[in-house]
Coordinates of C-alpha atoms in Angstrom, one line a residue:
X30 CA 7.7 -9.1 23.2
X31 CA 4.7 -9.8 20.8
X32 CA 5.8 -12.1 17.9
X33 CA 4.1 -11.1 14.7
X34 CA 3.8 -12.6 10.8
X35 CA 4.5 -10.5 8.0
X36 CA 3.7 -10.7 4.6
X37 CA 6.2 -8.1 2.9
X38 CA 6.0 -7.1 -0.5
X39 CA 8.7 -5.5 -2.1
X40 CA 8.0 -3.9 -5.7
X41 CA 8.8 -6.2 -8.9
X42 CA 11.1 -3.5 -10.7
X43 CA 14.4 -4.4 -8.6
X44 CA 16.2 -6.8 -7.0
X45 CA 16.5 -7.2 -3.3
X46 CA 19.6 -6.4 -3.1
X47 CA 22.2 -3.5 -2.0
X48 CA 22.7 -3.1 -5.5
X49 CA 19.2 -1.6 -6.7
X50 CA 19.9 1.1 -4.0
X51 CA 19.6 3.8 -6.4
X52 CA 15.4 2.9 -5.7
X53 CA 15.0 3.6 -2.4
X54 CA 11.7 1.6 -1.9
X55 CA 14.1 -1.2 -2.4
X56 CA 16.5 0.2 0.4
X57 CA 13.3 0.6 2.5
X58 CA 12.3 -3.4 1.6
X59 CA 14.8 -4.3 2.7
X60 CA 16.0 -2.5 5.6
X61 CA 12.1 -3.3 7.1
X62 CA 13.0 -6.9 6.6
X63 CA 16.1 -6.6 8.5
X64 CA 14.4 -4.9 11.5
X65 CA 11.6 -6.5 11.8
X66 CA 13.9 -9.8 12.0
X67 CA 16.0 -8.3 14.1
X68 CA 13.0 -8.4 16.9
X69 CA 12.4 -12.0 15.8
X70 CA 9.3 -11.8 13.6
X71 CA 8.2 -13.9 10.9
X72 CA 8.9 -12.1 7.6
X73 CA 7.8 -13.9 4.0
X74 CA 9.4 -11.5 1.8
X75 CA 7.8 -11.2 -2.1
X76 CA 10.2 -10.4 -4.6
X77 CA 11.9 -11.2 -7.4
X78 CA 15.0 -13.9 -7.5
X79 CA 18.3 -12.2 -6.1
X80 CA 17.9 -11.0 -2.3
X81 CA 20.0 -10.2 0.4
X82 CA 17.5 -8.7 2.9
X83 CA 16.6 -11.5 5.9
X84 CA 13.3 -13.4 5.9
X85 CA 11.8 -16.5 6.5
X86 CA 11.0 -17.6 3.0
X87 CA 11.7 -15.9 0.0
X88 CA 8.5 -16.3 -2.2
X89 CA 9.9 -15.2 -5.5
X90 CA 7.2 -13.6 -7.8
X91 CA 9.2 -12.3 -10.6
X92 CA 11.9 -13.4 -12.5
X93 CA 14.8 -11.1 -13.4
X94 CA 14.7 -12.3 -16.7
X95 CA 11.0 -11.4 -16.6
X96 CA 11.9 -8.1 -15.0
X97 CA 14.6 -6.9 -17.1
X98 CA 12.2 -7.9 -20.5
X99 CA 9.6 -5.5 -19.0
X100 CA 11.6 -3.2 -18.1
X101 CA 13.1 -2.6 -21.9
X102 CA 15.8 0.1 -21.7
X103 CA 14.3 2.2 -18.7
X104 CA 16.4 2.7 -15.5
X105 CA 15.0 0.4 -12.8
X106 CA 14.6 2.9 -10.0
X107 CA 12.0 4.9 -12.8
X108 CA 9.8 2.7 -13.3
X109 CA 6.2 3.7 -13.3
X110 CA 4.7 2.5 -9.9
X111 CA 1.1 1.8 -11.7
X112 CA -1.1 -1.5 -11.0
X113 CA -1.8 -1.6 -14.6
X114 CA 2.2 -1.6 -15.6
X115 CA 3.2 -4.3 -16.9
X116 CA 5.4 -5.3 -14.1
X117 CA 2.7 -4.8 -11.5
X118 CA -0.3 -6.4 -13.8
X119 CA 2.5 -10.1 -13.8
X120 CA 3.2 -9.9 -10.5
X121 CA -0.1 -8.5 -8.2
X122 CA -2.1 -11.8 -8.7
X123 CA 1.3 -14.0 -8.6
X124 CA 1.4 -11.8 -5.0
X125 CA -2.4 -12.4 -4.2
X126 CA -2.2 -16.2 -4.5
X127 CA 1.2 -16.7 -2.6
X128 CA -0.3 -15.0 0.5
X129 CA -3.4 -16.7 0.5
X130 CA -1.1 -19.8 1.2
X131 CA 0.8 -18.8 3.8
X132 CA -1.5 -16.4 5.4
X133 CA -2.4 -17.3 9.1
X134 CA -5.2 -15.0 10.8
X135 CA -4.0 -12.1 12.5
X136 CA -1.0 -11.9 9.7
X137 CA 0.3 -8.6 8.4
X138 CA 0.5 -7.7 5.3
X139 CA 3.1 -4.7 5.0
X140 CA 3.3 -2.7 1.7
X141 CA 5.3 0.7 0.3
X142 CA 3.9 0.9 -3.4
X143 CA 0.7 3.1 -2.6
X144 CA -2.2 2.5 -4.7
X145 CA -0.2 0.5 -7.1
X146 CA -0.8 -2.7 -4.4
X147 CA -4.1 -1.9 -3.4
X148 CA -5.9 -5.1 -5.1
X149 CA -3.1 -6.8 -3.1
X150 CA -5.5 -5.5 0.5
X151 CA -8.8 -5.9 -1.4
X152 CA -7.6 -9.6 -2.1
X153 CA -7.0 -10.5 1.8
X154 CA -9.9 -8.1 3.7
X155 CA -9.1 -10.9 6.6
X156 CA -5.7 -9.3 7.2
X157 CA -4.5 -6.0 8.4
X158 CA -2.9 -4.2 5.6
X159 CA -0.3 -1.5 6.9
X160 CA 1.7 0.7 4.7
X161 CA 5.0 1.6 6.3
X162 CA 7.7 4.4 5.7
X163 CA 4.9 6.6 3.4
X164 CA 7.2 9.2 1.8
X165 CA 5.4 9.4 -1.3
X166 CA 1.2 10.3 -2.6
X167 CA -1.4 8.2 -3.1
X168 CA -1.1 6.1 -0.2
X169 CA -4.4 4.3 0.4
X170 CA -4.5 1.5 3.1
X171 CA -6.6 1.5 6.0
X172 CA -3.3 2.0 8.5
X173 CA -0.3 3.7 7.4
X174 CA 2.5 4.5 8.9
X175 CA 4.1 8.4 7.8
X176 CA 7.8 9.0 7.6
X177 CA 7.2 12.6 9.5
X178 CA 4.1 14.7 11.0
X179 CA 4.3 17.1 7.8
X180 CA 3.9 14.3 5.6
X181 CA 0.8 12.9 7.4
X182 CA -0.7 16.1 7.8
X183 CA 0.5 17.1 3.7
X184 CA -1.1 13.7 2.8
X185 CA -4.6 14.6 5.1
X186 CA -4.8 17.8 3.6
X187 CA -4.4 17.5 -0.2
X188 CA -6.0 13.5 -0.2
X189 CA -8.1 13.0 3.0
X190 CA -10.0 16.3 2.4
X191 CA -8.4 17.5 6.0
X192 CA -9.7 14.9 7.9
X193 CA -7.7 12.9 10.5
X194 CA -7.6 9.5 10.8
X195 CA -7.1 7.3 13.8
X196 CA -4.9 4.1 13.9
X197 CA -2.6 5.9 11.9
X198 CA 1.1 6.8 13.2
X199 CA 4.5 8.7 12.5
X200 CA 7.6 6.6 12.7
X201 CA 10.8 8.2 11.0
X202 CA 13.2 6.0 8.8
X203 CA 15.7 4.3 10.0
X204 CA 19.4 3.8 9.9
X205 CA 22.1 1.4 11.1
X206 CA 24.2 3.7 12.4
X207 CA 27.3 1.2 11.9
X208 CA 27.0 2.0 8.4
X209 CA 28.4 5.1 8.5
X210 CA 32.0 6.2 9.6
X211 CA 32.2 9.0 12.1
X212 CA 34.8 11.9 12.3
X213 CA 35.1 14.2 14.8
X214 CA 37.7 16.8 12.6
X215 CA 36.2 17.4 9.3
X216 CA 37.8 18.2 6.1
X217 CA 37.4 22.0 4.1
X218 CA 34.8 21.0 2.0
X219 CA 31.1 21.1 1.5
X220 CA 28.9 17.9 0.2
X221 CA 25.9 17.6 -2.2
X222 CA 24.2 14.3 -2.2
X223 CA 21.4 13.7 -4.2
X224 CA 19.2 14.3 -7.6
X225 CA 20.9 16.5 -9.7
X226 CA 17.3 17.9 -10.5
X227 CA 16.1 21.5 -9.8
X228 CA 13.4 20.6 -6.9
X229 CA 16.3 19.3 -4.9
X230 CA 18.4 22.6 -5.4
X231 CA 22.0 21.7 -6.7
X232 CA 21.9 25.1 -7.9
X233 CA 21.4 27.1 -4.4
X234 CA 24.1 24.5 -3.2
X235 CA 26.3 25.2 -5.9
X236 CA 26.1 29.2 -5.3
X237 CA 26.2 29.2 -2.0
X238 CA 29.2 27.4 -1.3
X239 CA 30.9 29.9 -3.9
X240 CA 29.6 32.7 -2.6
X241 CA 31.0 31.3 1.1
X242 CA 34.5 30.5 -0.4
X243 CA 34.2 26.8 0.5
X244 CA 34.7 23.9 -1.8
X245 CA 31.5 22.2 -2.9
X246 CA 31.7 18.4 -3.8
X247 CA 28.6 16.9 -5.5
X248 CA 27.5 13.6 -5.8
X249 CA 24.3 12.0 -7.3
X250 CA 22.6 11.2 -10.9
X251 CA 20.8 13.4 -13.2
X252 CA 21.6 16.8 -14.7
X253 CA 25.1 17.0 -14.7
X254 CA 24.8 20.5 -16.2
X255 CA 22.9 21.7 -12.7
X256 CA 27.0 21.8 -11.3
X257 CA 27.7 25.1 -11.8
X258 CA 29.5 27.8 -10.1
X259 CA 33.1 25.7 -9.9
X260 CA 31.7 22.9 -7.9
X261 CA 33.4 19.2 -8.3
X262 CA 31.0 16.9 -9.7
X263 CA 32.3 13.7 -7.8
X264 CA 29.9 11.5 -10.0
X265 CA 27.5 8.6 -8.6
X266 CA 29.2 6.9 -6.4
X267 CA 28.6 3.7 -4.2
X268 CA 27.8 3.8 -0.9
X269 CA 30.8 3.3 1.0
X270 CA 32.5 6.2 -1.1
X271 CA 29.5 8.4 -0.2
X272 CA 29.5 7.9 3.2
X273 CA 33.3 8.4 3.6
X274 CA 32.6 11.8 1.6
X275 CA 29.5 12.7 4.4
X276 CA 32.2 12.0 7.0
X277 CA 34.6 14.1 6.2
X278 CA 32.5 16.7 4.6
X279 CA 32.6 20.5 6.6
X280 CA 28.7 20.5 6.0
X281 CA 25.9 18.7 3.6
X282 CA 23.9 21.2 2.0
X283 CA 19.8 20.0 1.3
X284 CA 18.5 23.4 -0.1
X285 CA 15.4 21.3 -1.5
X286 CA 12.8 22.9 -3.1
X287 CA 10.1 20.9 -2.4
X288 CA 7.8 19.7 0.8
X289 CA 10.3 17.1 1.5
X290 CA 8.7 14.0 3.2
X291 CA 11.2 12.7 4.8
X292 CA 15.2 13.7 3.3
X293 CA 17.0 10.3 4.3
X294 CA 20.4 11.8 3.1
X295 CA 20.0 14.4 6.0
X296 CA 20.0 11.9 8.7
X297 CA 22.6 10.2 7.4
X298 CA 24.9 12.7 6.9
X299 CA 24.4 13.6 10.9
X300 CA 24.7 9.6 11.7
X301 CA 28.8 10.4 10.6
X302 CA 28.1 13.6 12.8
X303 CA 28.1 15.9 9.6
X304 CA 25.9 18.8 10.2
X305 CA 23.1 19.5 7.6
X306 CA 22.4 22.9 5.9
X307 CA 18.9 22.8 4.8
X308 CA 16.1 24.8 3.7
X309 CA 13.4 25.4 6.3
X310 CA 10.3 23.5 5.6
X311 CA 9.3 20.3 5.0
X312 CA 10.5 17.5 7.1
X313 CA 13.8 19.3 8.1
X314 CA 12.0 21.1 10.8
X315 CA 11.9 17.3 12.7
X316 CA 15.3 16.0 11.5
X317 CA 17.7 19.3 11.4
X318 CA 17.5 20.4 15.0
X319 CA 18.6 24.1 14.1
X320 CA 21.5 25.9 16.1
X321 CA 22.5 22.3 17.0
X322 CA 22.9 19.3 14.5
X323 CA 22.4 22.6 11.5
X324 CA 21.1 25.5 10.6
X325 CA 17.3 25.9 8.7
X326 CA 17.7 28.6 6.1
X327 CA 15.1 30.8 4.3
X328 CA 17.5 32.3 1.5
X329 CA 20.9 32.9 0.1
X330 CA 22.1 34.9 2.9
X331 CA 21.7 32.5 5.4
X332 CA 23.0 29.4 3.2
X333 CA 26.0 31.8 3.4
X334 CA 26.4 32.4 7.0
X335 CA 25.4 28.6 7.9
X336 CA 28.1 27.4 6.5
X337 CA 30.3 29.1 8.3
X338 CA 28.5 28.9 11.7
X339 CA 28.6 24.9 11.4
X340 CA 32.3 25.2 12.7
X341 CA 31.0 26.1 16.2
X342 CA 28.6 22.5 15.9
X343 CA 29.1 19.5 17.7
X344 CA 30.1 16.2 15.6
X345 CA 29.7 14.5 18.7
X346 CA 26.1 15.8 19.5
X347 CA 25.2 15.4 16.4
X348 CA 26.0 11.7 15.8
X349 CA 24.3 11.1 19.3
X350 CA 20.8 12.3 18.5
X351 CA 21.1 11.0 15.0
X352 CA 21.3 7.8 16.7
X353 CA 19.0 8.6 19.1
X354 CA 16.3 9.1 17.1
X355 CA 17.1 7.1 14.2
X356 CA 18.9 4.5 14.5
X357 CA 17.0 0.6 13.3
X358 CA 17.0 -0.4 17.1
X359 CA 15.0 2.4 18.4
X360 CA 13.1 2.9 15.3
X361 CA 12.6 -1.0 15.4
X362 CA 10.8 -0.6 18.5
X363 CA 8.0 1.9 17.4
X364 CA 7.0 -0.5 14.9
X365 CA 6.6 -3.1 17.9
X366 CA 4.4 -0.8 19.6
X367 CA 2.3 0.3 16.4
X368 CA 1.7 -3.1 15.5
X369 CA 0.6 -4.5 18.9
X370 CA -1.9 -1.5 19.1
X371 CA -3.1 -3.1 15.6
X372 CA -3.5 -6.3 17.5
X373 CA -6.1 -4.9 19.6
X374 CA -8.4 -4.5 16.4
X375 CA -8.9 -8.4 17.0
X376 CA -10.3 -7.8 20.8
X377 CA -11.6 -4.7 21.6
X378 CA -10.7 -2.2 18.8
X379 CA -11.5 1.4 19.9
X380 CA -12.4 0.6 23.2
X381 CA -9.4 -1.4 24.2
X382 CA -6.6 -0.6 27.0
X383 CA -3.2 -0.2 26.2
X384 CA -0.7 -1.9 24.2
X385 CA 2.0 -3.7 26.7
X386 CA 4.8 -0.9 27.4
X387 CA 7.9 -2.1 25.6
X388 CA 11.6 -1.2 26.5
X389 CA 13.8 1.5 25.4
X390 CA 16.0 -0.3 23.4
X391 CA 15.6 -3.8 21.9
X392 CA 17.2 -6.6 23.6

């Protein structure tokens, strides 16, 4: 296979490390790093000091003491992804000038902090400036890569003025499957895992699984007083002690409120071959696979009746496809093929053949 450079920036309010996960464009960072390694690409990775994610060189840009002075006495993973923050004014030209000498032509430079990195692309024209796992607005480089079709199509509706735009592409997230612990005989219990914020629906979560006479066990940050209804607010735990939870748990309810771009927890919970209760739009229409890995509900009553109808699922299906479709190896791969079709910008462009066919699964 194609060998490639990459330039990957990761954003200057964490650390590199498993324990910022709380930010998940940290979790992202990292976990591209690791993949794109994995096929035996060149990764210099721009961060701050402490890192645990693969690469070639670490090019530190900030320090943590320089971090944590910015950052004053907000919480890390709510930090205000803004060029003009602070954090991003210190580090962008730091980031400008350590790519400019490394940079070889035909490099990569691979981003997830939307508009707040643009002058990072407007420094380096010469380069091909991708932005990868978009889950979030104001993404702005000339390719991007979407978690899910109904985030690229949200995104070309409400910011491209409903126009479509070629060399762009959908790959999901991905997962290392060995990660997370699969049972096939679940315990009585329903799981929450996320926000505890109205948009993500605790509260439908909460009422359902009273109304269904089945335990509800809820883990995350933010509103403790959202767990109502006599659920067990389990607290925010790591994530070994979540995963063993979404193992073991009956169902995970994601009644979220929103146009969800992507819903990692979803995934994850079927990767321990947990079936997922969600609601019915947004990207669960690609990941929940309904009447077969969950159920896709439209209101109360069928929250209800889903969570007794997971009982006939298989965890054994489930975990399959999650991996299927999901996992860093296959996931990996449509990467390899999205960024040799970038390649052919250098040759032909628009008029070039195809991109060499790659296999199935990465050897």
């Amino acid at each position: 296979m194609e060998k490639f450079r990459i330039h990957l920036v990761a954003l200057p309010n964490v650390q590199t490390t498993k324990q910022y996960s709380l930010d998940g464009f940290c979790t992202a960072t990292r976990k591209f790093a690791r993949m794109m390694k994995n096929l035996g690409h060149t990764v210099y990775l721009y961060a701050s000091e402490e890192n645990d994610a693969p690469c070639d060189e670490l090019v530190t840009v900030i320090t943590k003491e320089e971090q944590q002075t910015l950052l004053g006495k907000g919480e890390y993973q709510y930090a205000a992804m803004d060029g003009n923050f602070p954090l991003w004014a210190l580090t962008i030209p730091r980031i400008i000038k350590e790519i400019g000498v490394r940079k070889q032509p035909r490099d990569f430079i691979c981003l997830i902090g939307g508009t707040s990195h643009e002058k990072i692309a407007e420094a380096h024209p010469d380069l091909l400036t991708v932005e990868y796992s978009i889950g979030y607005v104001s993404s702005f480089a000339k390719y991007r890569v979407y978690e899910s079709h109904i985030w690229r199509h949200c995104t070309h509706g409400y910011q491209d003025d409903q126009q479509g735009r070629y060399f762009d592409a959908v790959i999901p997230y991905f997962f290392d499957e060995k990660e997370f612990p699969f049972r096939e005989k679940k315990d009585p219990f329903a799981l929450y895992v996320g926000r505890l914020t109205p948009r993500k629906g605790v509260a439908t979560a909460c009422e359902a699984a009273q109304r269904a006479g089945i335990p509800l066990k809820v883990i995350g940050h933010g509103d403790v007083s959202l767990v109502t209804h006599g659920a067990e607010y389990v607290g925010a735990v790591d994530d070994d002690t979540r995963n063993d939870y979404m193992s073991r748990a009956t169902a995970l309810l994601c009644p979220t409120q929103y146009l969800e771009p992507f819903g990692s927890i979803a995934v994850e919970a079927q990767m321990c071959g947990t079936p997922v209760i969600s609601t019915g739009f947004g990207a669960f229409v690609e990941t929940v696979e309904h009447g077969k890995t969950g159920f896709r509900c439209d209101y109360m009553g069928e929250f209800i009746q889903a969570l007794e109808d997971v009982k006939t699922l298989s965890p054994a299906y489930i975990r399959e496809r999650a991996v299927r479709h999901y996992s860093m190896d296959v996931v990996g791969l449509q990467y390899q093929k999205y960024f040799s079709k970038l390649q052919l910008l250098w040759e032909g462009g628009w008029y070039s053949g195809k991109p060499p066919v790659l296999p199935l699964v990465a050897t």
